[in-house]
Coordinates of C-alpha atoms and ligand atoms in Angstrom, one line a residue:
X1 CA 1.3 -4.6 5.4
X2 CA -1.1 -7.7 6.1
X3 CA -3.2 -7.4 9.1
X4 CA -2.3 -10.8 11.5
X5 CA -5.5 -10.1 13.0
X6 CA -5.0 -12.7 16.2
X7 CA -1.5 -11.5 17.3
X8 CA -1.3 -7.5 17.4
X9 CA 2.0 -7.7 18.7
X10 CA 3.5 -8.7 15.1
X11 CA 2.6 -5.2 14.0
X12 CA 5.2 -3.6 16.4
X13 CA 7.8 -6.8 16.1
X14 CA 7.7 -6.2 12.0
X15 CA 9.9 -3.4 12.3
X16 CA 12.2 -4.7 15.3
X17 CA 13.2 -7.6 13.5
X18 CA 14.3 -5.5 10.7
X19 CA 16.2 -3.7 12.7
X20 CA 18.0 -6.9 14.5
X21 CA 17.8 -8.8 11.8
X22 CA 18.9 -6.1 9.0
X23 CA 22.1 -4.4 11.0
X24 CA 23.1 -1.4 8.7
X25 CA 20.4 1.3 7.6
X26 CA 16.6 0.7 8.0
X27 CA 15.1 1.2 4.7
X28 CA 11.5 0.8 4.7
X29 CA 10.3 4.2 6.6
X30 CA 7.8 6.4 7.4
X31 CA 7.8 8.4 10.1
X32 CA 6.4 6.8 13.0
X33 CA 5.4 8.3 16.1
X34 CA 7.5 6.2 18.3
X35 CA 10.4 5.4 16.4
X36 CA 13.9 6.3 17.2
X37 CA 15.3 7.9 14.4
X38 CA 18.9 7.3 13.7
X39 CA 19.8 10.4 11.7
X40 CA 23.3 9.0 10.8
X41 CA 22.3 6.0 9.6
X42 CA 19.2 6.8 8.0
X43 CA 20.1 9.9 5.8
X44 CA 22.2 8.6 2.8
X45 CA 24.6 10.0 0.1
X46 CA 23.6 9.7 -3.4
X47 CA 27.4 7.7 -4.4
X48 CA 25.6 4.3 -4.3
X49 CA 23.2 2.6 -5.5
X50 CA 20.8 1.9 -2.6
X51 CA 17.0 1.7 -3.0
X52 CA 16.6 -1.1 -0.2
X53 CA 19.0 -3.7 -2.3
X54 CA 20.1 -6.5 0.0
X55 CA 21.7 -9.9 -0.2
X56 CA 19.8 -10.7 3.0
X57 CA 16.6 -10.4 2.0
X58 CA 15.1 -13.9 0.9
X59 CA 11.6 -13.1 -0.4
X60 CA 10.1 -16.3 -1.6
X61 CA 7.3 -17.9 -2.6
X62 CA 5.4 -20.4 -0.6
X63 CA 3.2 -22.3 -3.2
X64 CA 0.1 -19.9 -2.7
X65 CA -2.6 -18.2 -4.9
X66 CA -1.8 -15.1 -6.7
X67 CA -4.0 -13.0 -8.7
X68 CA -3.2 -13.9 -12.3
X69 CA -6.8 -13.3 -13.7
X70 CA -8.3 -9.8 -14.6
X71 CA -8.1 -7.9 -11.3
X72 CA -11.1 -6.1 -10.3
X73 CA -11.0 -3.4 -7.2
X74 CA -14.7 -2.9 -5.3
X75 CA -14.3 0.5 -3.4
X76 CA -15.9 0.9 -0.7
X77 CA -16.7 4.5 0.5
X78 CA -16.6 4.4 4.3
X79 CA -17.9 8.0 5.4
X80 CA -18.1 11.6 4.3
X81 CA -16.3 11.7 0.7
X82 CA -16.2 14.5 -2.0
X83 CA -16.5 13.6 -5.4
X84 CA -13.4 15.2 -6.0
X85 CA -11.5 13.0 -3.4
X86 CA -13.6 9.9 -5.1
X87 CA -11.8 10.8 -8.6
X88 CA -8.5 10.8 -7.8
X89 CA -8.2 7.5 -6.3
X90 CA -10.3 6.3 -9.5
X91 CA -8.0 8.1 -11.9
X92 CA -4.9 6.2 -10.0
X93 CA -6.9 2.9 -10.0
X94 CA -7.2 3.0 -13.5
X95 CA -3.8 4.6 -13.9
X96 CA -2.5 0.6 -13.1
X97 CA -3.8 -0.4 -16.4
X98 CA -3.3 2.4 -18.7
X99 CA -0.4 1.9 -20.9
X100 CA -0.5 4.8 -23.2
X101 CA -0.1 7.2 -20.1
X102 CA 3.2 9.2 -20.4
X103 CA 6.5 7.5 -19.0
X104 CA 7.5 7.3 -16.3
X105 CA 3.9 5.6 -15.4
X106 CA 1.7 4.3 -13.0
X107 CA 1.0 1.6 -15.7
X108 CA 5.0 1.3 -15.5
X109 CA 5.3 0.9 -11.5
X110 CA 2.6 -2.1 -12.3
X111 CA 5.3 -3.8 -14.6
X112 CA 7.3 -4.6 -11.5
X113 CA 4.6 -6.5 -10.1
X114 CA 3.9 -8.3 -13.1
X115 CA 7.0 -10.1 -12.6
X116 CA 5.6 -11.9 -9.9
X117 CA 4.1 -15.6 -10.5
X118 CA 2.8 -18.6 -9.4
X119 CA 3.4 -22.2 -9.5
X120 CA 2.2 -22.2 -13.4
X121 CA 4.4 -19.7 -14.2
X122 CA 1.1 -17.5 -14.6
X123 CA 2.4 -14.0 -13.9
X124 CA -0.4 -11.3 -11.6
X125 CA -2.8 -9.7 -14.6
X126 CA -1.4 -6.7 -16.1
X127 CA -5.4 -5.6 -16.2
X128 CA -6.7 -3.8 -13.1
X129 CA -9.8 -2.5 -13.2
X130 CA -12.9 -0.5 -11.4
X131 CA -16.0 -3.1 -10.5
X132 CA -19.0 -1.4 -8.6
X133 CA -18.1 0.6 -5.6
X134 CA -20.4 0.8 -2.2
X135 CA -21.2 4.2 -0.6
X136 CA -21.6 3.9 3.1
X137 CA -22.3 7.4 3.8
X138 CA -23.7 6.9 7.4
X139 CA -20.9 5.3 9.1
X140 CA -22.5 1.6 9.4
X141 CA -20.2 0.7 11.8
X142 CA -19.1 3.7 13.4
X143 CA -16.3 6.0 13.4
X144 CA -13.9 3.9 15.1
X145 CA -13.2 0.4 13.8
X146 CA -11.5 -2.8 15.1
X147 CA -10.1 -5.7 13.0
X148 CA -12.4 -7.5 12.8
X149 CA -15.8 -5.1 12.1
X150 CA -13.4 -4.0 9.2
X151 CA -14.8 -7.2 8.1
X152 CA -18.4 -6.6 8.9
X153 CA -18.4 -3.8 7.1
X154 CA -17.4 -5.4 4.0
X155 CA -20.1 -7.7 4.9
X156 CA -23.0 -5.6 5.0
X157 CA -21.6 -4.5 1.1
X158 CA -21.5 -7.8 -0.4
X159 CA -25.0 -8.8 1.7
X160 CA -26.8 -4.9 1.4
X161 CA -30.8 -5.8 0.1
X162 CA -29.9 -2.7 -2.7
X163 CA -27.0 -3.3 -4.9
X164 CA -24.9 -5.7 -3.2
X165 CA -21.0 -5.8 -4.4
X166 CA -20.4 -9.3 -6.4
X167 CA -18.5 -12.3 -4.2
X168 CA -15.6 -12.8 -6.7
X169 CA -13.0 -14.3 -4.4
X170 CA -11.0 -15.2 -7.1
X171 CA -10.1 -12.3 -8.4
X172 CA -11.5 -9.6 -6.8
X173 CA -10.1 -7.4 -4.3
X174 CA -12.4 -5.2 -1.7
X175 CA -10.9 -1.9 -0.8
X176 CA -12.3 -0.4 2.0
X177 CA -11.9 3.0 2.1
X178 CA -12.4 5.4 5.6
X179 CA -13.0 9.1 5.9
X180 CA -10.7 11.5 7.8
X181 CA -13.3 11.6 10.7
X182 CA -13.0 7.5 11.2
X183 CA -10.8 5.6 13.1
X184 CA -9.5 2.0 12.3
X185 CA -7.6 0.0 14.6
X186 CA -4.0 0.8 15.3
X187 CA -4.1 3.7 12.2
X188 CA -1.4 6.0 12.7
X189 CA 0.8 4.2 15.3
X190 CA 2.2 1.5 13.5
X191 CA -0.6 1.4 10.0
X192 CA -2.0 3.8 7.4
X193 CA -3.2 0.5 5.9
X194 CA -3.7 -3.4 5.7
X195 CA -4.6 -6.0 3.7
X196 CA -6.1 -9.8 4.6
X197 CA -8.8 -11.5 3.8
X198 CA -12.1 -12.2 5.3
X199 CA -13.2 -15.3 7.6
X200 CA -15.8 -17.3 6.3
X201 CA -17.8 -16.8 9.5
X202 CA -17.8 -13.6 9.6
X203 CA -18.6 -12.3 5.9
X204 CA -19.5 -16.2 4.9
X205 CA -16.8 -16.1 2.0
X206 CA -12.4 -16.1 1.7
X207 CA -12.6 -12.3 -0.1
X208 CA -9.1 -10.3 -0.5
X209 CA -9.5 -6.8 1.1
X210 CA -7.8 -3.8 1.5
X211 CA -8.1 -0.7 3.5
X212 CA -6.8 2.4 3.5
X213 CA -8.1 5.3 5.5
X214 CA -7.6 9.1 4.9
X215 CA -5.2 10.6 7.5
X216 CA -5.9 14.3 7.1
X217 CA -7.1 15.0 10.2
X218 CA -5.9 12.1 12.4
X219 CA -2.2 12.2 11.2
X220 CA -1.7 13.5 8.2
X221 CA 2.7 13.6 9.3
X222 CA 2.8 10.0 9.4
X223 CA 0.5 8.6 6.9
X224 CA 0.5 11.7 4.2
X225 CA 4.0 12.3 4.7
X226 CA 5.7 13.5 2.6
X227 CA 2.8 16.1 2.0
X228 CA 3.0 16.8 6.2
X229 CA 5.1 16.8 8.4
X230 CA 5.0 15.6 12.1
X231 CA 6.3 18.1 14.5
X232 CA 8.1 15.7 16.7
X233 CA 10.8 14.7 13.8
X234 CA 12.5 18.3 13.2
X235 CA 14.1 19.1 10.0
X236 CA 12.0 17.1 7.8
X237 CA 9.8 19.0 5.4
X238 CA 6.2 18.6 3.4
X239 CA 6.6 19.0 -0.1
X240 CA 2.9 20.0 -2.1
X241 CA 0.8 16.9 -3.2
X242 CA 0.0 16.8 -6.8
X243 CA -3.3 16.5 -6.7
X244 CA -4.4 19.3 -4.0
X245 CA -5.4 16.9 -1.3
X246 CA -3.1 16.1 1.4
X247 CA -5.5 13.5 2.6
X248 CA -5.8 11.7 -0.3
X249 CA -2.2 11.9 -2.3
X250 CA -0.7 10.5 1.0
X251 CA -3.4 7.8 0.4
X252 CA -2.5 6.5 -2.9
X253 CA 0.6 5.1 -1.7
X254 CA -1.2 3.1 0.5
X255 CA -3.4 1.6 -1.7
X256 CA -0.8 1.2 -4.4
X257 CA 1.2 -0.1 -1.3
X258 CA -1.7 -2.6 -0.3
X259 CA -3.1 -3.4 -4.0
X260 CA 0.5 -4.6 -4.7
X261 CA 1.2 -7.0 -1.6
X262 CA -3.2 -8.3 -2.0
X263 CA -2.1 -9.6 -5.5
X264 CA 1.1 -11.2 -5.1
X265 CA -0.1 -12.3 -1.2
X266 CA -4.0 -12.4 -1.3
X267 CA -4.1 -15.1 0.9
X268 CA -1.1 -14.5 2.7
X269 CA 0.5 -18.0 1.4
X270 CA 2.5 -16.8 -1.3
X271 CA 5.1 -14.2 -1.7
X272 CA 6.6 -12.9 1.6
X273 CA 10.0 -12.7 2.9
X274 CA 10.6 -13.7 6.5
X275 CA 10.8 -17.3 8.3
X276 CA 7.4 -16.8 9.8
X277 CA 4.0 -16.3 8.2
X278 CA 2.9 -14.5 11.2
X279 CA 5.4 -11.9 10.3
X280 CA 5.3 -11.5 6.9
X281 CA 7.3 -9.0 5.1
X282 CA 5.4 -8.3 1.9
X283 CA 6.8 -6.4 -1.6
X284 CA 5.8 -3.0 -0.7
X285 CA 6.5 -3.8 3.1
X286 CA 10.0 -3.7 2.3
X287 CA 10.1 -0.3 -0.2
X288 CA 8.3 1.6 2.1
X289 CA 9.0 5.1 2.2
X290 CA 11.2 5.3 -1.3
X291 CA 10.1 7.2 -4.1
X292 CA 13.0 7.6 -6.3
X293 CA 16.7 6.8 -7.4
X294 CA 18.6 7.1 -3.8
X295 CA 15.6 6.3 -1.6
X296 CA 16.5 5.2 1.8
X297 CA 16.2 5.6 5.4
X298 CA 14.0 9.2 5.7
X299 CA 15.1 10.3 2.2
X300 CA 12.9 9.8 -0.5
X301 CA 14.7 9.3 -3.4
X302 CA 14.9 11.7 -6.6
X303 CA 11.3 13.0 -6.9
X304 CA 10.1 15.0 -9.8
X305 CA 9.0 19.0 -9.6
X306 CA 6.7 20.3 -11.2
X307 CA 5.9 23.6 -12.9
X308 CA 3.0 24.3 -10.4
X309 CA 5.3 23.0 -7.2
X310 CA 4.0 19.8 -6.6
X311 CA 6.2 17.0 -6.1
X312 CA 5.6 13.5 -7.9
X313 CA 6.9 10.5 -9.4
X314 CA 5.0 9.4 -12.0
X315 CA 1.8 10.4 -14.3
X316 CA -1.3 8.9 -14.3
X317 CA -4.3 9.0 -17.0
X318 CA -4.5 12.8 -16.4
X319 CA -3.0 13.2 -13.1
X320 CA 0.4 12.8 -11.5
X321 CA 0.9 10.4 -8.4
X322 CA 3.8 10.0 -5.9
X323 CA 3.9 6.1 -5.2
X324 CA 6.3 4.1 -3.2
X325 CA 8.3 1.8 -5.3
X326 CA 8.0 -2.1 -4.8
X327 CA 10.4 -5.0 -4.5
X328 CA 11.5 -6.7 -7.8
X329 CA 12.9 -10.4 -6.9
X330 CA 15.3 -10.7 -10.0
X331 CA 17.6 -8.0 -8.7
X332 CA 17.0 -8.0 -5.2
X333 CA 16.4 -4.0 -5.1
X334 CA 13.2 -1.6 -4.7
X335 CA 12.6 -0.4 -8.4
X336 CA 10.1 2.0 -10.2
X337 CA 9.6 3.2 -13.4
X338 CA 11.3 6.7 -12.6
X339 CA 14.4 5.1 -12.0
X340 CA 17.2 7.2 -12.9
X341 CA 19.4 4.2 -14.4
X342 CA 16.9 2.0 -16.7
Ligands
NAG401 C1 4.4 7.1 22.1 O1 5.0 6.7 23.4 C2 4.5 7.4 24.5 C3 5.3 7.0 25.7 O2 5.6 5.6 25.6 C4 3.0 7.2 24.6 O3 2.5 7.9 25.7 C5 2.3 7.6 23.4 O4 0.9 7.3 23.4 C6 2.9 7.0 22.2 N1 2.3 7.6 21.0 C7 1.6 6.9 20.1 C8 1.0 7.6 19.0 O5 1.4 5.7 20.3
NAG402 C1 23.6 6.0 14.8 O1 24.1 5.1 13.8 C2 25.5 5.2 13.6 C3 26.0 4.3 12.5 O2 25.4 3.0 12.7 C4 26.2 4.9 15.0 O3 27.6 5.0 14.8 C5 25.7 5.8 16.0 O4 26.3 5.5 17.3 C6 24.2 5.8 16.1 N1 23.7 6.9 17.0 C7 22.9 6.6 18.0 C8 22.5 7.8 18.8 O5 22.4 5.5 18.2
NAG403 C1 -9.4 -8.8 -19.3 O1 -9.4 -7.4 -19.5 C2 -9.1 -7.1 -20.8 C3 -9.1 -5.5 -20.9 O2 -10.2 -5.0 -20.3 C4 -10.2 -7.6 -21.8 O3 -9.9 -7.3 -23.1 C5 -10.2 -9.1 -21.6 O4 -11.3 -9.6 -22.4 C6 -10.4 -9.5 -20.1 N1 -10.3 -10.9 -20.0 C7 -11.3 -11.7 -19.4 C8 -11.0 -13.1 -19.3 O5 -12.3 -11.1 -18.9
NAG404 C1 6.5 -12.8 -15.9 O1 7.4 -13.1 -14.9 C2 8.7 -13.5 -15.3 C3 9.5 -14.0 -14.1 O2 9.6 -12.9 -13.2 C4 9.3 -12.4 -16.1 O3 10.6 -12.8 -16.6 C5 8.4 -12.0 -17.2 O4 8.9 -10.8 -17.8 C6 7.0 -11.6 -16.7 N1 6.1 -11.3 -17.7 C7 5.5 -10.1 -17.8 C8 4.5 -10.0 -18.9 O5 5.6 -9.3 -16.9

């Protein structure tokens, strides 16, 4: 989801326009804390192919930048984090470029992306990789952030007197990661992540971010589902995150979620469905919520098992990850590389 940092109100319109605009089931899902759930319409049967696909849905390109050149992700460690919590999200980062991992892959859920391109016919770089990260252990900010000092803390990074991060707006893409004790504006009602870019006069440079914050303690049901639960949808069950950390395996759909939508929409000019740029409906935006072949409404999709329990849907380097799948605009349907009819 882009953050339209001057109207908040888009956040809540985004997913009533689907639903006036979109009559028939409401695909991209999480679970929400104020949403009505429609258990009829949301709960499919596996006879057809669904996974999102809709004539109605016109996502085009508007003529924007995309990232097309070597992609390179600046963390930024907001908070209290574990080495061990550090290493997964850098295992899935590099996952996105590592072709050799077994199929289905992370490196394969990148390919859909890659289809994306720009007015050159220059499709987004199939090489993402780690640039220097930015520990800020002592909560430079504070624990509850706005919009906007989202922003200032990705200023004081690229500014800091030791070991600034590099300006590379051309190609580079901040990710701003918080701790489960911070909160970030509107996390958990209606975002477990964004993705913009930052205003000249505030940072003094046009940088693609992203952040994602760790909902383990703050809500865990919406933004780690389907590793939690909420208690206020009954019936709906957490499955066991592949990587031991509730927190943090719900995070990596985010950030797959908001590393997709920063490079085919870094600047928010470029690929986005909807009429409106205020209300843009973004790649991941629109296969949010579906995991697998049958994904729709609150079910997942065809997940793997695996021997230890954990649920997944496809391997890493060394790990396994359970990413959302992402809109491919040749066939008009949410695909992923687990998909059970490629
Ligand atoms: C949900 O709606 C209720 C009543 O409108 C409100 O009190 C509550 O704060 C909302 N919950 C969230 C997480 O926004
Ligand atoms: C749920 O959706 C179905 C199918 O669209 C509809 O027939 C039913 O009336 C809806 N139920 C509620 C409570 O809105
Ligand atoms: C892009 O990354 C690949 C793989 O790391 C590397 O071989 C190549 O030289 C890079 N290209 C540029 C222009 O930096
Ligand atoms: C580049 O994009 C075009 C158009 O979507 C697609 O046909 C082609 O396979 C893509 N190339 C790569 C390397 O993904």
């Amino acid at each position: 989801m882009p953050q339209p940092p001057t109207i908040p109100a888009a956040l809540i319109l985004v997913p009533l326009l689907f639903f006036f605009f979109f009559t028939g089931p409401v695909f991209a899902w999480r679970p929400w804390p104020n949403q009505t759930l429609n258990k009829t319409e949301s709960i499919f049967g596996g006879s057809k192919k669904y996974e999102g696909s809709s004539d109605l849905i016109q996502l085009k390109y508007h003529m924007g930048p995309i990232l097309t050149n070597n992609i390179t992700i600046y963390p930024i460690w907001y908070g209290s984090w574990k080495n061990s919590q550090k290493r997964i999200i850098r295992e899935f980062l590099s996952s996105i470029s590592a072709v050799d991992s077994k199929p289905p892959s992370v490196a394969g859920w990148w390919k859909t992306v890659q289809l994306y391109t720009d007015q050159t016919g220059a499709n987004i770089s199939r090489h993402v990789h780690i640039g220097a990260e930015k520990n800020d252990r002592l909560y430079s900010h504070g624990k509850s952030l706005t919009r906007l000092s989202v922003q200032s803390v990705i200023k004081s990074a690229v500014t800091s007197t030791t070991r600034p991060l590099p300006i590379n707006p051309k190609s580079g893409v901040y990710l701003l990661l918080t701790s489960e004790e911070v909160y970030v504006q509107d996390f958990c009602n209606n975002v477990c992540g964004f993705h913009y870019f930052t205003f000249p006069s505030i940072v003094g440079y046009t940088l693609p971010y992203a952040w994602v914050g760790n909902s383990a303690k703050l809500c865990p049901g919406v933004c780690a589902y389907p590793f939690a639960a909420p208690a206020y949808i009954p019936g709906l069950k957490a499955v066991k995150s592949p990587n031991s950390d509730v927190g943090v395996d719900g995070m990596i759909s985010v950030i797959a979620h908001e590393i997709a939508e920063v490079s085919t929409n870094p600047l928010v000019n470029a690929w986005y469905a909807g009429e409106d740029p205020v209300f843009p409906v973004e790649i991941a935006d629109l296969c949010e919520g579906i995991y697998g072949t049958g994904g729709g409404g609150s079910y997942t999709g065809q997940m793997f098992n695996g021997e230890d329990g954990a649920t997944y849907n496809m391997n890493g380097i060394r790990r396994r990850f359970l990413v959302q799948w992402v809109w491919n605009h040749l066939v008009n349907y949410c695909t992923g590389p687990n998909a059970l009819d490629q």
